[in-house]
């Protein structure tokens, strides 16, 4: 075999090979997919899904990509097998109705054997059991012996998009690690001998609801070659993790842990592999704008980060380390994905923040585990449910729980833990890890019969158009009467469809005695769907109508959208040049801009940003749009807006000397049209993400009118001038605080007076005295003070007091003397137990604790239980 290829060389060689075969090299799509049916980009073909469905024409008949992918449905296998990953790169070549099986097979073989230099005698191929055509091509045109062509069933070698839709047979190429075992009993399921590295999908049929297969008019090719798998083969290493795509990350983590990967035990090597894989994943996810959270793709990111941290803990890394390991992943990625290096600061800040937060969670988990162990005697067993709670909620690997338990003479119910894990796996696998080409909305079955909507709205506020599709609740109709909500697809439209954060236009469709009020416009693939209500007349499929946007709404949206661009420029100029967009909303009445920033902005910074935007507005900068090749636009310094998807040519908005961005939205032609800009609020919406809400144009006047009305009302109520309102409120607040303190003092004195009268009710239990009583109408703080004072006045005392400070609220407090605690009783445990009787809970220190509940009717029962426990414990 030739000199080993580096991972970067494998990637570039693949792209160059297919470029020479007439394929257009396209950049990797974002890990945040356009497709709403999946959380993350999980396959190389996903960005081409609308083309395969015929919803969008292909710009090129042939394409090739190296696509970033994330899959987490087999996350527990990461590090344990030779080639399971969460993040991987899929090298693909695609044909959209151009070449088919013969060329795809020939090129895959040429690339594998002549370019990458794999010995033909070490390759085995599989075909679908009924695909005689592919079998014959491999045998007769390529020259592979028939016994090295394996026919396999539908489960392994027939690709489907879903219950219905495009589908077709597959052919896969396998590398044989152990040819010395001979060809007599080839078993491609033996992954210790064979690795599948290239999958060729021949998309040639359409499957209907009855399961019938109909040949497609345009047959497509969708292939995938696993970069990591090919690197393992060519670099002659035992698994994907020890290739140059991942191993430098593993080495960085091992150095931090002061370990040597080569001499480490199997458990440690697994932990290092998990860290190597997951760090690569989270670096790319954060670079693509994903923010850690507790739902959706943000949860996937947070879960991966936490697995990195806990596996780091397992191999002895103490304290923060993820930003340091991320440096290795960024260095490996920057040649192919420069945006990762550009986002380096954001990546490291996000990882550091998540790590600090999760280390606190781990500490709480250690305390919980200590409590579980404390409640068990020697030789006991920690339940599978407790072990899984520690794993799922607090990030404890089972191995760590077992290790700590063993030190205390305990075992862990590993089978019970695995049962809980299996339930979680089922929930995860049911979620979203398949690509369904049929889940694309109501227009799929009409796509072949109607024209794509032509958008004229950049230059025309109105146009004559024809009704191509008329729907009610997503179902096609020929005729719809007045008073009905409808969805209308036109052949051309001036209405902007919601995209890039900007909401859809409003307006009207009018015709012969018919009027439709349009409230929203959404885009499904290349079709604009107008949502509205028929105000007058009857609308028919095929009708000629005039489509007219609401110009006042359009102007307000334009002002807010251009103001969003100015806001981003001001933030980068005045706060931090590394600020990048994390999301946006542009509507008629406001704008919302989310951006990556590790801290809140100060009031002075906000004022400076607002002043800068208004300065640019007043300077009347010309705003010009142009269509440019994407490479040229980026070379000129244009930046991309979050969430936008770009083709080979892009629309650029250039506010001369201020801002240049790729954007498909509608904008003012001069910043002076914005009128005025006002920041309304600045808040945090997620870890490391801030949000500014602002208004522009006529919305500012409306905002000021509301504020003016409020000021005049307060001025009248307080009988002061508007400029004196603040001082008047400060005076009232001071008076209120003084009154509240006086009231609290009186309440405390009253509670103590009531409490002193209870001393005579104290009951002697041996050498101790106990006092259990109910003091109604006493707040929790006063109740606590009363209990402490009573306990001090009793000799060797235990005091438990209860109160109902307000309806449906119970307050309990227990105060024990040192002698009572020495006897083995704890205030925290006792008060927590009796609080459960009132529908609540609580706890505290052994000598003083508080609890609460909701069922006041159960308070006497709870206090009686406290009395019985104290009598029993102290007698």
PDB file of N, CA and C in Angstrom, residues 43-128:
ATOM      1  N   UNK A  43     -26.762  13.114   7.935  1.00  0.00           N
ATOM      2  CA  UNK A  43     -26.286  12.353   6.775  1.00  0.00           C
ATOM      3  C   UNK A  43     -25.830  13.310   5.689  1.00  0.00           C
ATOM      4  N   UNK A  44     -24.934  12.829   4.853  1.00  0.00           N
ATOM      5  CA  UNK A  44     -24.403  13.670   3.791  1.00  0.00           C
ATOM      6  C   UNK A  44     -25.432  14.094   2.771  1.00  0.00           C
ATOM      7  N   UNK A  45     -26.487  13.286   2.593  1.00  0.00           N
ATOM      8  CA  UNK A  45     -27.484  13.606   1.585  1.00  0.00           C
ATOM      9  C   UNK A  45     -28.538  14.595   2.081  1.00  0.00           C
ATOM     10  N   UNK A  46     -28.590  14.868   3.387  1.00  0.00           N
ATOM     11  CA  UNK A  46     -29.679  15.678   3.931  1.00  0.00           C
ATOM     12  C   UNK A  46     -29.829  17.039   3.251  1.00  0.00           C
ATOM     13  N   UNK A  47     -28.739  17.774   2.972  1.00  0.00           N
ATOM     14  CA  UNK A  47     -28.911  19.077   2.321  1.00  0.00           C
ATOM     15  C   UNK A  47     -29.544  18.991   0.932  1.00  0.00           C
ATOM     16  N   UNK A  48     -29.485  17.779   0.301  1.00  0.00           N
ATOM     17  CA  UNK A  48     -30.025  17.617  -1.052  1.00  0.00           C
ATOM     18  C   UNK A  48     -31.427  17.018  -1.059  1.00  0.00           C
ATOM     19  N   UNK A  49     -32.005  16.876   0.105  1.00  0.00           N
ATOM     20  CA  UNK A  49     -33.327  16.241   0.223  1.00  0.00           C
ATOM     21  C   UNK A  49     -34.388  16.876  -0.673  1.00  0.00           C
ATOM     22  N   UNK A  50     -34.512  18.211  -0.719  1.00  0.00           N
ATOM     23  CA  UNK A  50     -35.533  18.807  -1.599  1.00  0.00           C
ATOM     24  C   UNK A  50     -35.295  18.490  -3.077  1.00  0.00           C
ATOM     25  N   UNK A  51     -34.021  18.324  -3.474  1.00  0.00           N
ATOM     26  CA  UNK A  51     -33.725  17.999  -4.867  1.00  0.00           C
ATOM     27  C   UNK A  51     -34.173  16.577  -5.175  1.00  0.00           C
ATOM     28  N   UNK A  52     -33.862  15.637  -4.283  1.00  0.00           N
ATOM     29  CA  UNK A  52     -34.262  14.254  -4.501  1.00  0.00           C
ATOM     30  C   UNK A  52     -35.785  14.116  -4.572  1.00  0.00           C
ATOM     31  N   UNK A  53     -36.508  15.014  -3.861  1.00  0.00           N
ATOM     32  CA  UNK A  53     -37.965  14.980  -3.875  1.00  0.00           C
ATOM     33  C   UNK A  53     -38.557  15.706  -5.070  1.00  0.00           C
ATOM     34  N   UNK A  54     -37.722  16.400  -5.836  1.00  0.00           N
ATOM     35  CA  UNK A  54     -38.228  17.148  -6.974  1.00  0.00           C
ATOM     36  C   UNK A  54     -38.847  18.473  -6.592  1.00  0.00           C
ATOM     37  N   UNK A  55     -38.599  18.920  -5.361  1.00  0.00           N
ATOM     38  CA  UNK A  55     -39.177  20.189  -4.905  1.00  0.00           C
ATOM     39  C   UNK A  55     -38.313  21.380  -5.287  1.00  0.00           C
ATOM     40  N   UNK A  56     -37.047  21.108  -5.546  1.00  0.00           N
ATOM     41  CA  UNK A  56     -36.135  22.186  -5.893  1.00  0.00           C
ATOM     42  C   UNK A  56     -35.227  21.702  -7.012  1.00  0.00           C
ATOM     43  N   UNK A  57     -35.046  22.482  -8.056  1.00  0.00           N
ATOM     44  CA  UNK A  57     -34.175  22.021  -9.136  1.00  0.00           C
ATOM     45  C   UNK A  57     -32.718  22.032  -8.682  1.00  0.00           C
ATOM     46  N   UNK A  58     -31.955  21.105  -9.217  1.00  0.00           N
ATOM     47  CA  UNK A  58     -30.527  21.063  -8.907  1.00  0.00           C
ATOM     48  C   UNK A  58     -29.807  22.135  -9.710  1.00  0.00           C
ATOM     49  N   UNK A  59     -28.932  22.898  -9.033  1.00  0.00           N
ATOM     50  CA  UNK A  59     -28.144  23.901  -9.741  1.00  0.00           C
ATOM     51  C   UNK A  59     -27.082  23.244 -10.606  1.00  0.00           C
ATOM     52  N   UNK A  60     -26.674  22.020 -10.219  1.00  0.00           N
ATOM     53  CA  UNK A  60     -25.656  21.287 -10.954  1.00  0.00           C
ATOM     54  C   UNK A  60     -26.127  19.838 -11.083  1.00  0.00           C
ATOM     55  N   UNK A  61     -25.840  19.184 -12.201  1.00  0.00           N
ATOM     56  CA  UNK A  61     -26.258  17.785 -12.347  1.00  0.00           C
ATOM     57  C   UNK A  61     -25.454  16.833 -11.472  1.00  0.00           C
ATOM     58  N   UNK A  62     -24.232  17.281 -11.076  1.00  0.00           N
ATOM     59  CA  UNK A  62     -23.361  16.454 -10.244  1.00  0.00           C
ATOM     60  C   UNK A  62     -22.762  17.331  -9.140  1.00  0.00           C
ATOM     61  N   UNK A  63     -22.645  16.774  -7.948  1.00  0.00           N
ATOM     62  CA  UNK A  63     -22.061  17.526  -6.839  1.00  0.00           C
ATOM     63  C   UNK A  63     -21.247  16.587  -5.960  1.00  0.00           C
ATOM     64  N   UNK A  64     -20.290  17.162  -5.239  1.00  0.00           N
ATOM     65  CA  UNK A  64     -19.513  16.382  -4.270  1.00  0.00           C
ATOM     66  C   UNK A  64     -19.276  17.241  -3.036  1.00  0.00           C
ATOM     67  N   UNK A  65     -19.304  16.607  -1.860  1.00  0.00           N
ATOM     68  CA  UNK A  65     -19.169  17.342  -0.601  1.00  0.00           C
ATOM     69  C   UNK A  65     -18.411  16.520   0.431  1.00  0.00           C
ATOM     70  N   UNK A  66     -17.907  17.223   1.411  1.00  0.00           N
ATOM     71  CA  UNK A  66     -17.494  16.604   2.666  1.00  0.00           C
ATOM     72  C   UNK A  66     -18.416  17.203   3.717  1.00  0.00           C
ATOM     73  N   UNK A  67     -19.379  16.412   4.185  1.00  0.00           N
ATOM     74  CA  UNK A  67     -20.446  16.930   5.035  1.00  0.00           C
ATOM     75  C   UNK A  67     -20.230  16.578   6.500  1.00  0.00           C
ATOM     76  N   UNK A  68     -20.279  17.597   7.362  1.00  0.00           N
ATOM     77  CA  UNK A  68     -20.243  17.371   8.809  1.00  0.00           C
ATOM     78  C   UNK A  68     -21.564  16.743   9.244  1.00  0.00           C
ATOM     79  N   UNK A  69     -21.485  15.726  10.105  1.00  0.00           N
ATOM     80  CA  UNK A  69     -22.697  15.056  10.578  1.00  0.00           C
ATOM     81  C   UNK A  69     -22.614  14.813  12.086  1.00  0.00           C
ATOM     82  N   UNK A  70     -23.779  14.770  12.706  1.00  0.00           N
ATOM     83  CA  UNK A  70     -23.880  14.422  14.134  1.00  0.00           C
ATOM     84  C   UNK A  70     -24.965  13.367  14.295  1.00  0.00           C
ATOM     85  N   UNK A  71     -24.629  12.274  14.963  1.00  0.00           N
ATOM     86  CA  UNK A  71     -25.635  11.271  15.348  1.00  0.00           C
ATOM     87  C   UNK A  71     -25.363  10.850  16.784  1.00  0.00           C
ATOM     88  N   UNK A  72     -26.412  10.723  17.571  1.00  0.00           N
ATOM     89  CA  UNK A  72     -26.244  10.341  18.981  1.00  0.00           C
ATOM     90  C   UNK A  72     -27.082   9.135  19.367  1.00  0.00           C
ATOM     91  N   UNK A  73     -27.696   8.447  18.381  1.00  0.00           N
ATOM     92  CA  UNK A  73     -28.551   7.320  18.760  1.00  0.00           C
ATOM     93  C   UNK A  73     -27.750   6.123  19.269  1.00  0.00           C
ATOM     94  N   UNK A  74     -26.457   6.043  18.948  1.00  0.00           N
ATOM     95  CA  UNK A  74     -25.604   4.966  19.473  1.00  0.00           C
ATOM     96  C   UNK A  74     -24.509   5.531  20.374  1.00  0.00           C
ATOM     97  N   UNK A  75     -24.846   6.542  21.135  1.00  0.00           N
ATOM     98  CA  UNK A  75     -23.828   7.260  21.902  1.00  0.00           C
ATOM     99  C   UNK A  75     -23.100   6.357  22.904  1.00  0.00           C
ATOM    100  N   UNK A  76     -23.791   5.342  23.433  1.00  0.00           N
ATOM    101  CA  UNK A  76     -23.153   4.480  24.430  1.00  0.00           C
ATOM    102  C   UNK A  76     -22.070   3.581  23.811  1.00  0.00           C
ATOM    103  N   UNK A  77     -22.054   3.461  22.473  1.00  0.00           N
ATOM    104  CA  UNK A  77     -21.028   2.654  21.822  1.00  0.00           C
ATOM    105  C   UNK A  77     -19.752   3.441  21.518  1.00  0.00           C
ATOM    106  N   UNK A  78     -19.840   4.768  21.650  1.00  0.00           N
ATOM    107  CA  UNK A  78     -18.670   5.597  21.361  1.00  0.00           C
ATOM    108  C   UNK A  78     -17.532   5.223  22.309  1.00  0.00           C
ATOM    109  N   UNK A  79     -16.374   4.982  21.732  1.00  0.00           N
ATOM    110  CA  UNK A  79     -15.199   4.625  22.523  1.00  0.00           C
ATOM    111  C   UNK A  79     -15.082   3.143  22.815  1.00  0.00           C
ATOM    112  N   UNK A  80     -16.198   2.428  22.688  1.00  0.00           N
ATOM    113  CA  UNK A  80     -16.194   0.992  23.017  1.00  0.00           C
ATOM    114  C   UNK A  80     -16.017   0.127  21.768  1.00  0.00           C
ATOM    115  N   UNK A  81     -16.450   0.635  20.617  1.00  0.00           N
ATOM    116  CA  UNK A  81     -16.219  -0.073  19.362  1.00  0.00           C
ATOM    117  C   UNK A  81     -15.118   0.656  18.599  1.00  0.00           C
ATOM    118  N   UNK A  82     -14.721   0.081  17.479  1.00  0.00           N
ATOM    119  CA  UNK A  82     -13.612   0.665  16.725  1.00  0.00           C
ATOM    120  C   UNK A  82     -14.028   1.889  15.927  1.00  0.00           C
ATOM    121  N   UNK A  83     -15.355   2.056  15.659  1.00  0.00           N
ATOM    122  CA  UNK A  83     -15.736   3.118  14.721  1.00  0.00           C
ATOM    123  C   UNK A  83     -17.102   3.733  14.935  1.00  0.00           C
ATOM    124  N   UNK A  84     -17.590   3.759  16.151  1.00  0.00           N
ATOM    125  CA  UNK A  84     -18.805   4.525  16.431  1.00  0.00           C
ATOM    126  C   UNK A  84     -18.419   5.953  16.817  1.00  0.00           C
ATOM    127  N   UNK A  85     -19.138   6.930  16.257  1.00  0.00           N
ATOM    128  CA  UNK A  85     -18.853   8.334  16.557  1.00  0.00           C
ATOM    129  C   UNK A  85     -20.154   9.116  16.699  1.00  0.00           C
ATOM    130  N   UNK A  86     -20.068  10.246  17.408  1.00  0.00           N
ATOM    131  CA  UNK A  86     -21.174  11.200  17.384  1.00  0.00           C
ATOM    132  C   UNK A  86     -20.959  12.184  16.242  1.00  0.00           C
ATOM    133  N   UNK A  87     -19.718  12.664  16.077  1.00  0.00           N
ATOM    134  CA  UNK A  87     -19.382  13.559  14.961  1.00  0.00           C
ATOM    135  C   UNK A  87     -18.572  12.768  13.938  1.00  0.00           C
ATOM    136  N   UNK A  88     -18.942  12.903  12.663  1.00  0.00           N
ATOM    137  CA  UNK A  88     -18.165  12.271  11.613  1.00  0.00           C
ATOM    138  C   UNK A  88     -18.340  13.078  10.332  1.00  0.00           C
ATOM    139  N   UNK A  89     -17.454  12.832   9.385  1.00  0.00           N
ATOM    140  CA  UNK A  89     -17.536  13.496   8.086  1.00  0.00           C
ATOM    141  C   UNK A  89     -17.869  12.465   7.022  1.00  0.00           C
ATOM    142  N   UNK A  90     -18.890  12.766   6.219  1.00  0.00           N
ATOM    143  CA  UNK A  90     -19.304  11.876   5.148  1.00  0.00           C
ATOM    144  C   UNK A  90     -18.912  12.491   3.806  1.00  0.00           C
ATOM    145  N   UNK A  91     -17.993  11.833   3.117  1.00  0.00           N
ATOM    146  CA  UNK A  91     -17.601  12.263   1.781  1.00  0.00           C
ATOM    147  C   UNK A  91     -18.609  11.692   0.793  1.00  0.00           C
ATOM    148  N   UNK A  92     -19.171  12.539  -0.060  1.00  0.00           N
ATOM    149  CA  UNK A  92     -20.217  12.052  -0.943  1.00  0.00           C
ATOM    150  C   UNK A  92     -20.114  12.580  -2.352  1.00  0.00           C
ATOM    151  N   UNK A  93     -20.555  11.751  -3.296  1.00  0.00           N
ATOM    152  CA  UNK A  93     -20.739  12.228  -4.667  1.00  0.00           C
ATOM    153  C   UNK A  93     -22.191  11.957  -5.061  1.00  0.00           C
ATOM    154  N   UNK A  94     -22.815  12.931  -5.715  1.00  0.00           N
ATOM    155  CA  UNK A  94     -24.249  12.899  -5.965  1.00  0.00           C
ATOM    156  C   UNK A  94     -24.540  13.173  -7.437  1.00  0.00           C
ATOM    157  N   UNK A  95     -25.501  12.427  -7.965  1.00  0.00           N
ATOM    158  CA  UNK A  95     -25.982  12.649  -9.316  1.00  0.00           C
ATOM    159  C   UNK A  95     -27.474  12.906  -9.251  1.00  0.00           C
ATOM    160  N   UNK A  96     -27.920  13.999  -9.860  1.00  0.00           N
ATOM    161  CA  UNK A  96     -29.331  14.365  -9.853  1.00  0.00           C
ATOM    162  C   UNK A  96     -29.897  14.133 -11.256  1.00  0.00           C
ATOM    163  N   UNK A  97     -30.262  12.875 -11.514  1.00  0.00           N
ATOM    164  CA  UNK A  97     -30.808  12.539 -12.817  1.00  0.00           C
ATOM    165  C   UNK A  97     -29.773  12.500 -13.918  1.00  0.00           C
ATOM    166  N   UNK A  98     -28.490  12.405 -13.567  1.00  0.00           N
ATOM    167  CA  UNK A  98     -27.415  12.415 -14.566  1.00  0.00           C
ATOM    168  C   UNK A  98     -26.885  10.984 -14.736  1.00  0.00           C
ATOM    169  N   UNK A  99     -25.707  10.663 -14.205  1.00  0.00           N
ATOM    170  CA  UNK A  99     -25.181   9.306 -14.344  1.00  0.00           C
ATOM    171  C   UNK A  99     -25.858   8.369 -13.350  1.00  0.00           C
ATOM    172  N   UNK A 100     -25.636   7.058 -13.544  1.00  0.00           N
ATOM    173  CA  UNK A 100     -26.290   6.111 -12.634  1.00  0.00           C
ATOM    174  C   UNK A 100     -25.319   4.985 -12.258  1.00  0.00           C
ATOM    175  N   UNK A 101     -25.786   3.756 -12.176  1.00  0.00           N
ATOM    176  CA  UNK A 101     -25.036   2.673 -11.535  1.00  0.00           C
ATOM    177  C   UNK A 101     -23.653   2.429 -12.129  1.00  0.00           C
ATOM    178  N   UNK A 102     -23.594   2.329 -13.443  1.00  0.00           N
ATOM    179  CA  UNK A 102     -22.333   1.935 -14.064  1.00  0.00           C
ATOM    180  C   UNK A 102     -21.208   2.904 -13.734  1.00  0.00           C
ATOM    181  N   UNK A 103     -21.498   4.239 -13.887  1.00  0.00           N
ATOM    182  CA  UNK A 103     -20.451   5.228 -13.591  1.00  0.00           C
ATOM    183  C   UNK A 103     -20.164   5.284 -12.096  1.00  0.00           C
ATOM    184  N   UNK A 104     -21.196   5.242 -11.262  1.00  0.00           N
ATOM    185  CA  UNK A 104     -20.995   5.340  -9.812  1.00  0.00           C
ATOM    186  C   UNK A 104     -20.109   4.199  -9.314  1.00  0.00           C
ATOM    187  N   UNK A 105     -20.374   2.995  -9.796  1.00  0.00           N
ATOM    188  CA  UNK A 105     -19.586   1.835  -9.369  1.00  0.00           C
ATOM    189  C   UNK A 105     -18.150   1.938  -9.893  1.00  0.00           C
ATOM    190  N   UNK A 106     -18.016   2.292 -11.165  1.00  0.00           N
ATOM    191  CA  UNK A 106     -16.673   2.367 -11.765  1.00  0.00           C
ATOM    192  C   UNK A 106     -15.815   3.411 -11.054  1.00  0.00           C
ATOM    193  N   UNK A 107     -16.401   4.573 -10.758  1.00  0.00           N
ATOM    194  CA  UNK A 107     -15.622   5.634 -10.113  1.00  0.00           C
ATOM    195  C   UNK A 107     -15.280   5.281  -8.668  1.00  0.00           C
ATOM    196  N   UNK A 108     -16.215   4.645  -7.975  1.00  0.00           N
ATOM    197  CA  UNK A 108     -15.936   4.250  -6.591  1.00  0.00           C
ATOM    198  C   UNK A 108     -14.774   3.254  -6.555  1.00  0.00           C
ATOM    199  N   UNK A 109     -14.764   2.349  -7.519  1.00  0.00           N
ATOM    200  CA  UNK A 109     -13.675   1.354  -7.589  1.00  0.00           C
ATOM    201  C   UNK A 109     -12.349   2.013  -7.972  1.00  0.00           C
ATOM    202  N   UNK A 110     -12.413   2.912  -8.942  1.00  0.00           N
ATOM    203  CA  UNK A 110     -11.198   3.616  -9.361  1.00  0.00           C
ATOM    204  C   UNK A 110     -10.609   4.420  -8.204  1.00  0.00           C
ATOM    205  N   UNK A 111     -11.438   5.150  -7.508  1.00  0.00           N
ATOM    206  CA  UNK A 111     -10.973   5.954  -6.378  1.00  0.00           C
ATOM    207  C   UNK A 111     -10.352   5.061  -5.301  1.00  0.00           C
ATOM    208  N   UNK A 112     -11.043   3.969  -4.982  1.00  0.00           N
ATOM    209  CA  UNK A 112     -10.594   3.109  -3.890  1.00  0.00           C
ATOM    210  C   UNK A 112      -9.279   2.402  -4.207  1.00  0.00           C
ATOM    211  N   UNK A 113      -9.165   1.887  -5.438  1.00  0.00           N
ATOM    212  CA  UNK A 113      -7.995   1.050  -5.758  1.00  0.00           C
ATOM    213  C   UNK A 113      -6.844   1.809  -6.406  1.00  0.00           C
ATOM    214  N   UNK A 114      -7.161   2.733  -7.333  1.00  0.00           N
ATOM    215  CA  UNK A 114      -6.093   3.412  -8.061  1.00  0.00           C
ATOM    216  C   UNK A 114      -5.629   4.695  -7.384  1.00  0.00           C
ATOM    217  N   UNK A 115      -6.554   5.406  -6.720  1.00  0.00           N
ATOM    218  CA  UNK A 115      -6.195   6.678  -6.080  1.00  0.00           C
ATOM    219  C   UNK A 115      -5.760   6.457  -4.634  1.00  0.00           C
ATOM    220  N   UNK A 116      -6.602   5.772  -3.859  1.00  0.00           N
ATOM    221  CA  UNK A 116      -6.232   5.498  -2.466  1.00  0.00           C
ATOM    222  C   UNK A 116      -5.303   4.292  -2.355  1.00  0.00           C
ATOM    223  N   UNK A 117      -5.226   3.499  -3.410  1.00  0.00           N
ATOM    224  CA  UNK A 117      -4.260   2.401  -3.441  1.00  0.00           C
ATOM    225  C   UNK A 117      -4.654   1.178  -2.648  1.00  0.00           C
ATOM    226  N   UNK A 118      -5.931   0.933  -2.435  1.00  0.00           N
ATOM    227  CA  UNK A 118      -6.349  -0.263  -1.703  1.00  0.00           C
ATOM    228  C   UNK A 118      -6.195  -1.485  -2.613  1.00  0.00           C
ATOM    229  N   UNK A 119      -5.583  -2.559  -2.130  1.00  0.00           N
ATOM    230  CA  UNK A 119      -5.419  -3.766  -2.956  1.00  0.00           C
ATOM    231  C   UNK A 119      -6.775  -4.357  -3.324  1.00  0.00           C
ATOM    232  N   UNK A 120      -7.061  -4.582  -4.588  1.00  0.00           N
ATOM    233  CA  UNK A 120      -8.368  -5.125  -4.999  1.00  0.00           C
ATOM    234  C   UNK A 120      -8.699  -6.445  -4.306  1.00  0.00           C
ATOM    235  N   UNK A 121      -7.653  -7.274  -4.047  1.00  0.00           N
ATOM    236  CA  UNK A 121      -7.913  -8.567  -3.421  1.00  0.00           C
ATOM    237  C   UNK A 121      -8.370  -8.447  -1.965  1.00  0.00           C
ATOM    238  N   UNK A 122      -8.281  -7.220  -1.393  1.00  0.00           N
ATOM    239  CA  UNK A 122      -8.734  -7.035  -0.003  1.00  0.00           C
ATOM    240  C   UNK A 122     -10.105  -6.345   0.064  1.00  0.00           C
ATOM    241  N   UNK A 123     -10.767  -6.233  -1.084  1.00  0.00           N
ATOM    242  CA  UNK A 123     -12.069  -5.576  -1.116  1.00  0.00           C
ATOM    243  C   UNK A 123     -13.165  -6.588  -1.440  1.00  0.00           C
ATOM    244  N   UNK A 124     -14.268  -6.459  -0.718  1.00  0.00           N
ATOM    245  CA  UNK A 124     -15.461  -7.271  -0.945  1.00  0.00           C
ATOM    246  C   UNK A 124     -16.623  -6.306  -1.113  1.00  0.00           C
ATOM    247  N   UNK A 125     -17.575  -6.636  -1.989  1.00  0.00           N
ATOM    248  CA  UNK A 125     -18.717  -5.743  -2.179  1.00  0.00           C
ATOM    249  C   UNK A 125     -20.011  -6.486  -1.875  1.00  0.00           C
ATOM    250  N   UNK A 126     -21.027  -5.711  -1.529  1.00  0.00           N
ATOM    251  CA  UNK A 126     -22.364  -6.264  -1.310  1.00  0.00           C
ATOM    252  C   UNK A 126     -23.333  -5.576  -2.255  1.00  0.00           C
ATOM    253  N   UNK A 127     -24.366  -6.303  -2.646  1.00  0.00           N
ATOM    254  CA  UNK A 127     -25.443  -5.738  -3.458  1.00  0.00           C
ATOM    255  C   UNK A 127     -26.765  -6.210  -2.880  1.00  0.00           C
ATOM    256  N   UNK A 128     -27.836  -5.513  -3.233  1.00  0.00           N
ATOM    257  CA  UNK A 128     -29.169  -5.958  -2.825  1.00  0.00           C
ATOM    258  C   UNK A 128     -29.466  -7.288  -3.509  1.00  0.00           C
TER     259      UNK A 128
END
